[in-house]
Amino acid sequence: MKRIQVVYLSLLLFLSCSKNGGDSTGTVEISLPIVTTAVVTNLTDNSAMGGGSITSSGGANITAKGVCWSVEPNPVVEDSAINSGTGESSFTATLSGLQDNTTYFVRAYATNSAGTAYGNELSFTTLSEPAKVFLGDVTLSTQQEVDDFGNQGYTEIAGGLIIGDFIEENSSITNLDALSGLTSLDRFLVIKSNLALTNVDGLSNLAVVKDGISIERNSVLTNLDGLINITSVGNTTTSVGKDLTLRSNPKLTNIDGLENLSVIGGALVIYENDDLTDLDGLSNLTSIEGIKDNVVNGGVSIEIIGNESLTNINGLSKIATTKGSLKISKNSSLVNVDGLSNMTNVPGTVQIDNNDALTSLHGLSKLVSIGNNLIINSNSALTGLVGMDGLISIEGNLEISGNGNLTDLDGLSSLSSVQGALILFSNTSLQHVDGLIKISSFGPSGSWSSIMFNDSLTNLSGLSNVTSMGGLRILSNPLLTNIDGLTNLVTLSSDLEIRESVFTNIDALQNLTRIGGSLRISDNPLLTNLDGINNLSAIEGIDVLIENNEVLKDINGMGSLTVIVGSLTISSNPELTNLDGLISLSSIGGSLKINDNILLSDLCGLQTLINSGYSGDYDVISNLYNPSRQDIADGNCNN
């Protein structure tokens, strides 16, 4: 009976195993979990909410689940991760310790006995850190003050920032590292009078300065690399106080830290930075929108002065125009102005002076108009003005002075309009002015054109098309023997002065009919007559002076003169014998002085004047004959 029971049980066991598919081992297959990454929510500047859901456990228990993240794609648990426990339920997790304004990649993960599986990858960007704003201006005079302010975590200053000691001018600040959180200034940035500050790297996150930047008198400052994120200075609705000023930083070798700067709302001032060799850091600067100190007339937009090691200004090559004047002065190593190659218009003055190594002005080849004066003075190596061939108009004066090696003005051959005066002063090698041949007039009333102390100047032929000027002074040009280039001059609205010349005559002035100012002819040792002004009928200035002309024998050229508004003085002309040239003169508004003409014995030329009732001061002395007013009226006018 027992044997029958055993056989029965064995048969049941066999049948049971056969119904389970014939697998006699009983092993179940395990796989990786399947997980889905949840959308990231609850973003802040340093945290976010992530999570996921498990759609398959893989046939085994979930022993870990959570979220991992990284700033690089495909994050894994070995990167940053947070564990949200076990089991197959959906989960969330807070990602903390994140950087503000940063993009992260995130994946959910789940782990079972087969390993760790990752969900789909998502990305998110944290919010910017909320600004912490200081209200008002900030002045930091010591390193401790810099560090203490920086430790308060301000990101913006609703005012200006001054770094340095303005009173004692001996600040010992060594670094600005504590200010690395600053991103914006509502007003100005001033870094001044720091004896130990070598760099401004602590300002590397500063991107906005709404007013000007002034960096001055920092004894050992070598670079401005810390300003790398600044793209504009003072680019607001007004240009007042929006200047970029770099002044008297003797160890500043470069300004490459300004390479992202594109706009200056005020002026650009670079002054007396002894070791600065170039302006390459301004290579992306395209606009200078203001003028220094908001001076409308004569205000400067670009001022590059006294930088002893500066060899070029190529960093200004993207500037096409300014709002004010351009001044490049006293840069003793500057050899060219090629950095101005895109400049087409300057509304103010262009002044290039005292640059001892300057040999070329080719950089001004696109300059067409100047709204005020053109001043080229005391550039001792400059031999010509070639490169200014495109210049057509100057609304102020043309002043070229003290350029010892300048031989000609041919580079101005396209210039056709000068609204102000012509000033040629002490250009000792200048031989001619042919480059001015297209100009027909100079200057309004009150402006003086001056041609003085040009030791090599031989002729004025380049002025042969000039018909009118303001005033004209010709003085001490020892090789200029005539003024034949002035043959078409008709009107002077101000004074005419010819002094210390070697002219024998002034016949080229034969078409001159009016002088709106004074006439002064003095100290001309070879001048024999005044016949060149024989068509002049009126002199409207305060005086007429004929003095110290050693061989002047007569003044017959004044024979058409009827009116002198001011005074008349004829003095110290030792060979003058008569005044017949004044016979048409009927009116003098001022005094009459005839003195120290040692051969003058015939004053009958004054009869018309005296008989017309002249009642002004009469001073006739120290001539060979000195008749009284009554003598002349009575006909006793010669001896």
XYZ file of C-alpha atoms in Angstrom:
639
model
C 0.000 0.000 0.000
C 2.823 2.427 0.873
C 4.518 1.637 -2.439
C 1.382 2.597 -4.395
C 1.308 6.035 -2.608
C 4.929 6.834 -3.460
C 4.399 6.059 -7.131
C 1.300 8.272 -7.183
C 3.113 11.255 -5.674
C 5.997 10.905 -8.122
C 3.555 10.921 -11.047
C 1.899 14.148 -9.807
C 5.285 15.912 -9.484
C 6.254 14.942 -13.044
C 3.018 16.215 -14.513
C 3.357 19.518 -12.619
C 6.810 20.218 -14.056
C 5.666 19.451 -17.566
C 2.908 22.126 -17.397
C 5.489 24.882 -16.649
C 7.085 24.596 -20.096
C 9.532 21.874 -19.454
C 12.111 24.294 -17.724
C 13.443 22.088 -15.062
C 15.737 24.864 -13.596
C 13.063 27.465 -12.371
C 15.354 30.623 -13.233
C 13.667 34.075 -14.024
C 15.537 36.555 -16.548
C 16.448 40.038 -15.045
C 17.001 43.287 -17.214
C 17.873 46.992 -16.644
C 15.031 49.220 -15.496
C 13.299 51.567 -17.880
C 13.100 55.177 -16.565
C 11.723 58.459 -17.900
C 13.172 61.878 -16.931
C 10.640 64.421 -15.703
C 10.603 68.034 -16.893
C 12.669 70.285 -14.603
C 10.618 72.825 -12.633
C 10.960 75.359 -9.819
C 14.037 77.031 -11.311
C 15.987 79.525 -9.196
C 19.454 80.975 -9.517
C 20.992 78.028 -7.610
C 18.457 75.165 -7.545
C 15.826 73.282 -9.545
C 13.301 70.446 -9.105
C 13.908 67.291 -11.127
C 12.545 63.750 -11.052
C 11.432 60.747 -13.035
C 9.200 57.691 -13.317
C 10.021 53.996 -13.659
C 8.017 52.187 -16.316
C 9.731 48.822 -15.784
C 11.710 47.424 -12.885
C 13.458 44.943 -15.155
C 12.189 42.003 -13.136
C 14.045 42.909 -9.998
C 13.837 45.225 -7.069
C 14.800 48.923 -7.598
C 17.575 49.500 -5.114
C 18.289 53.163 -6.019
C 16.720 55.898 -8.060
C 17.230 59.612 -8.502
C 18.534 62.387 -10.736
C 22.037 63.195 -11.984
C 23.219 66.351 -13.727
C 26.247 68.093 -15.245
C 27.189 71.081 -17.377
C 28.285 68.504 -19.964
C 25.880 66.230 -21.907
C 25.078 62.642 -20.780
C 25.505 63.075 -17.025
C 25.985 59.942 -14.888
C 25.731 59.231 -11.177
C 29.450 59.774 -10.839
C 28.769 63.442 -11.711
C 26.450 65.397 -9.449
C 23.512 63.223 -8.343
C 20.827 62.885 -5.710
C 19.297 59.581 -4.520
C 15.523 59.521 -4.090
C 15.300 56.103 -2.439
C 14.133 52.665 -3.664
C 11.053 51.103 -5.231
C 9.197 51.623 -8.478
C 7.205 54.732 -7.623
C 7.744 58.082 -9.392
C 10.088 60.452 -7.617
C 11.265 64.041 -7.376
C 14.503 65.570 -6.194
C 15.863 69.047 -5.534
C 19.068 69.872 -7.404
C 21.007 72.343 -5.267
C 24.338 74.141 -5.297
C 23.906 75.223 -8.921
C 25.569 78.223 -10.540
C 23.339 81.067 -11.642
C 22.639 81.655 -15.326
C 24.164 78.289 -16.265
C 22.894 75.550 -18.585
C 22.797 72.026 -17.117
C 21.994 68.577 -18.559
C 19.896 66.209 -16.451
C 18.787 62.528 -16.535
C 16.756 60.395 -14.158
C 18.297 57.047 -13.213
C 17.251 53.761 -11.592
C 19.340 50.833 -10.339
C 18.474 47.119 -9.905
C 20.555 44.003 -9.699
C 21.296 44.214 -13.456
C 22.839 47.705 -13.160
C 21.913 51.401 -13.569
C 19.731 52.711 -16.370
C 19.305 56.380 -17.434
C 16.284 58.195 -18.769
C 16.082 60.650 -21.628
C 18.349 63.701 -21.362
C 16.862 67.163 -20.751
C 18.525 70.550 -20.243
C 17.661 73.670 -18.275
C 19.238 77.015 -17.425
C 19.267 78.460 -13.956
C 18.046 81.977 -13.366
C 20.407 84.892 -12.964
C 21.280 85.652 -9.394
C 19.082 88.475 -8.087
C 20.943 91.759 -8.146
C 22.076 93.161 -4.849
C 22.101 96.914 -5.333
C 23.978 99.558 -3.350
C 22.208 102.910 -3.493
C 24.492 105.910 -3.974
C 28.130 106.570 -4.838
C 30.907 104.455 -3.353
C 34.438 105.632 -2.529
C 37.066 103.038 -1.625
C 40.388 104.502 -0.493
C 42.108 101.536 1.203
C 42.489 97.817 0.600
C 40.405 97.123 3.692
C 37.566 99.231 2.312
C 37.743 97.374 -1.007
C 37.604 93.999 0.735
C 34.847 94.988 3.152
C 32.617 96.343 0.411
C 33.266 93.347 -1.808
C 32.367 90.924 0.969
C 28.873 92.403 1.133
C 28.096 90.805 -2.226
C 26.809 93.798 -4.144
C 26.373 93.212 -7.879
C 25.222 96.688 -8.837
C 25.897 100.222 -7.631
C 23.121 102.721 -8.254
C 25.708 105.467 -8.401
C 29.386 105.841 -9.177
C 32.479 103.994 -7.940
C 35.695 105.758 -6.959
C 38.752 103.641 -6.232
C 41.675 105.590 -4.812
C 42.583 108.451 -2.507
C 41.778 111.821 -4.078
C 42.961 113.843 -1.089
C 46.347 112.373 -0.213
C 46.819 110.763 -3.653
C 48.740 107.872 -2.120
C 46.299 104.971 -1.919
C 47.951 101.623 -1.100
C 45.252 99.451 -2.718
C 46.929 96.440 -4.328
C 44.043 94.516 -5.876
C 40.333 94.693 -6.613
C 39.621 90.956 -6.336
C 36.873 91.454 -3.766
C 34.849 93.400 -6.336
C 34.498 90.453 -8.704
C 30.720 90.314 -8.144
C 30.122 93.799 -9.573
C 28.350 93.770 -12.934
C 26.892 97.261 -13.318
C 27.434 100.923 -12.362
C 24.663 103.448 -12.886
C 27.157 106.293 -13.003
C 30.926 106.650 -13.316
C 33.999 104.538 -12.645
C 37.069 106.413 -11.390
C 40.354 104.670 -10.572
C 42.816 107.337 -9.494
C 46.017 107.906 -7.526
C 46.764 104.304 -6.537
C 50.461 103.734 -5.874
C 50.445 99.912 -5.710
C 47.625 98.803 -8.019
C 49.056 96.826 -10.963
C 45.833 95.598 -12.548
C 42.036 95.849 -12.387
C 41.319 92.136 -12.756
C 38.791 92.216 -9.933
C 36.415 94.115 -12.231
C 36.295 91.341 -14.833
C 32.529 90.864 -14.451
C 31.752 94.560 -14.829
C 29.813 94.978 -18.068
C 27.901 98.254 -17.726
C 29.196 101.752 -16.866
C 26.504 104.269 -17.668
C 28.672 107.357 -17.225
C 32.348 107.871 -17.922
C 35.441 105.885 -17.021
C 38.461 107.757 -15.729
C 41.716 105.943 -14.948
C 44.355 108.406 -13.808
C 47.673 108.650 -11.950
C 48.059 104.986 -11.059
C 51.816 104.628 -10.670
C 52.286 100.916 -11.460
C 49.126 99.993 -13.359
C 50.264 97.952 -16.383
C 47.059 96.822 -18.095
C 43.275 97.068 -18.180
C 42.524 93.389 -18.750
C 39.929 93.435 -16.004
C 37.656 95.617 -18.144
C 37.282 92.936 -20.803
C 33.485 92.711 -20.514
C 32.777 96.420 -21.023
C 31.192 97.082 -24.411
C 30.138 100.709 -23.998
C 31.003 103.727 -21.882
C 28.363 106.311 -21.154
C 26.107 105.206 -23.998
C 23.048 106.981 -22.621
C 20.837 109.837 -23.768
C 23.336 112.584 -23.000
C 27.062 112.763 -23.677
C 27.890 114.969 -20.679
C 30.543 113.310 -18.508
C 30.586 110.128 -20.572
C 34.268 110.296 -21.457
C 36.814 107.493 -21.417
C 39.917 109.069 -19.898
C 43.284 107.360 -19.465
C 45.681 109.882 -17.981
C 49.152 109.775 -16.441
C 49.489 106.029 -15.872
C 53.253 105.802 -16.505
C 53.525 101.985 -16.572
C 50.440 101.270 -18.652
C 51.808 99.316 -21.631
C 48.591 98.316 -23.366
C 44.829 98.755 -23.240
C 43.936 95.367 -24.727
C 41.379 94.864 -21.981
C 39.133 97.315 -23.835
C 38.932 95.080 -26.900
C 35.154 94.611 -26.593
C 34.453 98.343 -26.300
C 32.415 99.573 -29.280
C 30.811 102.841 -28.140
C 31.945 105.845 -26.087
C 29.114 108.218 -25.242
C 31.500 111.106 -24.567
C 35.079 111.813 -25.608
C 38.195 109.634 -25.776
C 41.122 111.135 -23.852
C 44.496 109.338 -23.729
C 47.042 111.583 -22.064
C 50.622 111.157 -20.833
C 50.800 107.385 -20.454
C 54.550 107.103 -20.910
C 54.858 103.350 -21.683
C 51.772 102.967 -23.859
C 52.881 101.800 -27.313
C 49.624 101.347 -29.208
C 45.848 101.668 -29.053
C 45.103 98.188 -30.405
C 42.713 97.538 -27.537
C 40.299 99.976 -29.188
C 40.178 98.029 -32.452
C 36.434 97.366 -32.096
C 35.555 100.954 -31.231
C 33.196 102.258 -33.906
C 31.560 105.312 -32.358
C 32.627 108.298 -30.245
C 29.425 110.176 -29.646
C 30.304 113.139 -27.447
C 32.754 115.931 -26.761
C 34.977 116.572 -23.768
C 33.249 118.506 -20.994
C 30.323 119.076 -23.389
C 32.021 122.138 -24.884
C 30.075 122.709 -28.092
C 32.464 125.113 -29.818
C 35.933 123.630 -29.940
C 35.044 120.648 -27.799
C 37.328 117.642 -28.257
C 36.084 114.162 -29.166
C 39.482 112.468 -29.495
C 42.521 113.706 -27.587
C 45.757 111.728 -27.824
C 48.449 113.771 -26.065
C 51.897 113.255 -24.577
C 52.202 109.457 -24.809
C 55.959 109.192 -25.287
C 56.138 105.550 -26.457
C 53.074 105.558 -28.704
C 54.147 104.529 -32.212
C 50.765 104.178 -33.904
C 47.045 104.770 -33.413
C 45.833 101.858 -35.542
C 43.271 100.943 -32.906
C 41.117 103.866 -34.095
C 40.733 102.442 -37.598
C 36.969 101.834 -37.336
C 36.131 105.442 -36.457
C 34.610 107.308 -39.429
C 33.496 110.548 -37.784
C 33.362 112.378 -34.471
C 31.079 114.889 -32.810
C 33.880 117.313 -31.987
C 37.577 117.961 -32.504
C 40.492 115.603 -33.039
C 43.764 116.436 -31.301
C 46.956 114.403 -31.647
C 49.786 116.151 -29.877
C 53.204 115.640 -28.268
C 53.459 111.905 -28.967
C 57.186 111.865 -29.612
C 57.381 108.318 -31.073
C 54.306 108.474 -33.308
C 55.364 107.870 -36.921
C 52.010 107.929 -38.737
C 48.283 108.459 -38.303
C 47.192 105.424 -40.325
C 44.657 104.591 -37.638
C 42.530 107.468 -38.946
C 42.212 105.826 -42.360
C 38.395 105.651 -42.211
C 37.871 109.171 -40.918
C 35.761 111.131 -43.417
C 34.506 114.079 -41.425
C 35.523 115.975 -38.293
C 32.955 118.595 -37.216
C 35.484 120.380 -35.018
C 39.201 121.100 -35.269
C 41.861 118.682 -36.506
C 45.068 119.452 -34.618
C 48.234 117.465 -35.229
C 51.191 119.063 -33.499
C 54.521 118.422 -31.794
C 54.802 114.777 -32.872
C 58.548 114.685 -33.467
C 58.716 111.345 -35.326
C 55.656 111.856 -37.523
C 56.590 111.426 -41.183
C 53.269 110.735 -42.883
C 49.660 111.909 -42.947
C 48.467 109.158 -45.298
C 46.002 108.068 -42.640
C 43.909 111.149 -43.445
C 43.351 110.123 -47.073
C 39.558 109.787 -46.671
C 39.071 113.030 -44.776
C 36.808 115.278 -46.847
C 35.693 118.079 -44.534
C 36.724 119.773 -41.301
C 34.143 121.790 -39.404
C 36.606 124.133 -37.720
C 40.374 124.581 -37.955
C 43.092 122.423 -39.472
C 46.249 122.866 -37.411
C 49.476 121.114 -38.383
C 52.208 122.507 -36.162
C 55.745 121.623 -35.093
C 56.018 118.112 -36.489
C 59.752 118.251 -37.097
C 60.070 115.118 -39.303
C 57.114 115.882 -41.570
C 58.257 116.747 -45.103
C 54.900 116.968 -46.895
C 51.145 116.756 -46.524
C 50.680 113.918 -49.006
C 47.757 111.821 -47.837
C 45.384 114.745 -47.371
C 44.502 114.815 -51.059
C 40.817 114.148 -50.374
C 40.286 117.226 -48.204
C 37.892 119.680 -49.872
C 36.696 122.109 -47.210
C 37.794 123.698 -43.941
C 35.252 125.849 -42.141
C 37.825 127.473 -39.878
C 41.490 128.421 -40.193
C 44.217 126.579 -42.074
C 47.260 126.802 -39.819
C 50.577 125.225 -40.740
C 53.405 126.317 -38.484
C 56.771 125.261 -37.143
C 57.226 122.196 -39.348
C 60.958 122.550 -39.954
C 61.269 119.992 -42.770
C 58.010 120.675 -44.586
C 58.844 121.691 -48.162
C 55.437 122.057 -49.819
C 51.660 121.950 -49.349
C 50.951 119.783 -52.393
C 48.931 117.330 -50.314
C 46.197 119.989 -50.098
C 45.733 120.147 -53.864
C 41.999 119.269 -53.627
C 41.245 121.916 -51.018
C 38.884 124.498 -52.499
C 37.253 126.182 -49.502
C 38.731 127.730 -46.353
C 36.262 129.820 -44.384
C 38.862 131.090 -41.928
C 42.366 132.484 -42.192
C 45.552 131.091 -43.717
C 48.412 130.902 -41.217
C 51.845 129.877 -42.477
C 54.313 130.493 -39.684
C 57.932 129.465 -39.259
C 58.075 126.559 -41.691
C 61.767 126.999 -42.384
C 61.943 124.614 -45.380
C 58.655 125.564 -47.078
C 59.437 126.687 -50.627
C 56.032 127.390 -52.184
C 52.282 127.183 -51.595
C 51.215 125.683 -54.915
C 48.984 123.164 -53.136
C 46.521 125.984 -52.367
C 45.827 126.777 -56.030
C 42.093 125.891 -55.877
C 41.270 128.330 -53.091
C 39.539 131.566 -54.044
C 39.080 133.219 -50.664
C 40.169 133.143 -47.041
C 38.473 134.258 -43.920
C 35.667 136.518 -42.763
C 36.067 139.971 -41.368
C 38.260 139.952 -38.296
C 40.383 136.958 -39.250
C 44.033 137.465 -40.099
C 45.887 135.449 -42.690
C 49.563 135.423 -41.798
C 52.600 134.411 -43.845
C 55.524 134.815 -41.491
C 59.070 133.572 -40.816
C 59.159 130.994 -43.615
C 62.867 131.130 -44.366
C 62.807 129.216 -47.687
C 59.566 130.528 -49.172
C 60.222 131.997 -52.624
C 56.780 132.681 -54.084
C 53.039 132.872 -53.436
C 51.908 131.610 -56.837
C 49.597 129.103 -55.186
C 47.404 132.031 -54.062
C 46.842 133.342 -57.588
C 43.116 132.508 -57.510
C 42.444 134.294 -54.229
C 40.208 137.341 -54.624
C 39.323 138.120 -51.008
C 40.663 137.656 -47.506
C 39.922 138.772 -44.008
C 43.202 140.367 -43.031
C 46.700 139.689 -44.400
C 50.033 139.925 -42.639
C 53.265 139.223 -44.553
C 56.287 139.334 -42.295
C 59.926 138.291 -42.441
C 60.126 135.740 -45.245
C 63.737 136.425 -46.297
C 63.634 134.733 -49.758
C 60.189 136.010 -50.739
C 61.115 138.865 -53.079
C 57.632 139.590 -54.411
C 53.944 138.922 -53.825
C 53.034 138.284 -57.437
C 50.704 135.456 -56.383
C 48.280 138.062 -55.016
C 47.509 139.702 -58.360
C 43.808 138.800 -58.185
C 43.241 140.028 -54.646
C 40.432 142.602 -54.670
C 39.163 142.906 -51.111
C 40.581 142.689 -47.612
C 37.871 142.928 -44.988
C 40.427 143.431 -42.211
C 44.022 144.689 -41.958
C 46.904 144.580 -44.421
C 50.353 144.484 -42.864
C 53.595 144.173 -44.818
C 56.599 144.208 -42.535
C 60.254 143.174 -42.593
C 60.032 142.087 -46.220
C 62.597 142.201 -49.016
C 60.070 143.433 -51.565
C 61.119 146.235 -53.881
C 57.502 146.868 -54.785
C 53.960 145.714 -54.043
C 52.702 145.955 -57.616
C 50.843 142.641 -57.275
C 48.217 144.463 -55.195
C 47.118 146.607 -58.132
C 43.583 145.139 -58.095
C 43.049 145.789 -54.388
C 40.242 148.317 -53.979
C 39.217 148.012 -50.341
C 40.824 147.442 -46.960
C 38.249 147.001 -44.217
C 40.864 147.278 -41.500
C 44.172 149.034 -41.045
C 47.121 149.402 -43.433
C 50.596 148.991 -41.993
C 53.704 149.022 -44.171
C 56.850 149.119 -42.079
C 60.444 147.993 -41.801
C 60.819 147.026 -45.456
C 64.413 147.945 -46.305
C 64.132 147.530 -50.130
C 60.661 148.945 -50.796
C 60.889 151.990 -53.063
C 57.234 152.816 -53.742
C 53.589 151.960 -52.996
C 52.369 151.969 -56.580
C 50.692 148.600 -56.119
C 47.855 150.115 -54.084
C 47.001 152.833 -56.557
C 43.401 151.593 -56.868
C 42.758 151.696 -53.157
C 40.157 154.345 -52.325
C 39.256 153.683 -48.695
C 40.929 152.334 -45.573
C 38.376 151.600 -42.877
C 40.481 150.506 -39.930
C 41.885 152.316 -36.936
C 45.136 153.423 -38.539
C 47.393 153.749 -41.574
C 51.078 153.356 -40.749
C 53.951 153.911 -43.205
C 57.114 153.600 -41.131
C 60.804 152.663 -41.262
C 60.995 151.921 -44.983
C 64.598 152.865 -45.685
C 64.470 153.540 -49.437
C 60.818 154.550 -49.875
C 60.984 157.634 -52.078
C 57.282 158.401 -52.590
C 53.780 157.280 -51.685
C 52.190 158.082 -55.024
C 50.466 154.709 -54.969
C 48.061 156.167 -52.419
C 46.769 158.651 -54.978
C 43.262 157.185 -55.153
C 42.803 157.240 -51.421
C 40.069 159.619 -50.310
C 39.066 158.401 -46.854
C 40.939 157.070 -43.842
C 38.552 156.191 -41.049
C 41.287 156.044 -38.408
C 44.651 157.735 -37.937
C 47.497 158.338 -40.408
C 51.151 158.011 -39.384
C 54.089 158.450 -41.771
C 57.298 158.108 -39.820
C 61.015 157.423 -40.169
C 61.188 156.919 -43.932
C 64.593 158.535 -44.502
C 64.369 158.960 -48.342
C 60.769 160.137 -48.556
C 60.727 163.618 -50.025
C 57.048 164.398 -50.625
C 53.446 163.474 -49.797
C 51.987 163.969 -53.273
C 50.301 160.575 -53.042
C 47.836 162.006 -50.516
C 46.464 164.674 -52.794
C 43.033 163.000 -53.051
C 42.723 162.427 -49.316
C 39.897 164.508 -47.919
C 39.044 162.852 -44.632
C 40.899 161.345 -41.656
C 38.869 160.200 -38.684
C 41.772 160.134 -36.267
C 45.077 161.862 -35.751
C 47.681 162.917 -38.335
C 51.340 162.261 -37.518
C 54.161 163.057 -39.930
C 57.496 162.788 -38.187
C 61.185 161.833 -38.489
C 61.278 161.741 -42.289
C 64.575 163.522 -42.602
C 64.310 164.435 -46.338
C 60.610 165.260 -46.360
C 60.280 168.842 -47.481
C 57.095 168.855 -49.560
C 53.777 168.327 -47.705
C 51.521 169.863 -50.315
C 49.794 166.519 -50.691
C 47.936 167.422 -47.462
C 46.250 170.489 -48.921
C 42.999 168.766 -49.859
C 42.726 167.302 -46.371
C 43.412 170.579 -44.594
C 41.188 172.589 -46.903
C 38.375 170.059 -46.314
C 38.315 171.163 -42.709
C 40.410 168.500 -40.998
C 40.313 169.332 -37.279
C 41.934 166.321 -35.675
C 45.309 166.136 -33.953
C 48.046 167.507 -36.189
C 51.559 166.369 -35.319
C 54.195 167.256 -37.912
C 57.704 167.289 -36.445
C 61.302 166.276 -37.113
C 61.006 166.314 -40.883
C 63.183 168.442 -43.161
C 60.241 170.869 -43.320
C 57.465 170.998 -40.705
C 54.698 173.372 -41.783
C 51.817 174.166 -39.508
C 48.233 173.419 -40.375
C 47.782 177.066 -41.291
C 50.935 177.055 -43.452
C 49.475 174.288 -45.560
C 46.131 176.049 -45.804
C 47.971 179.200 -46.936
C 49.959 177.313 -49.569
C 53.243 177.349 -47.649
C 53.463 173.594 -47.850
C 56.983 172.971 -49.167
C 60.468 174.162 -48.694
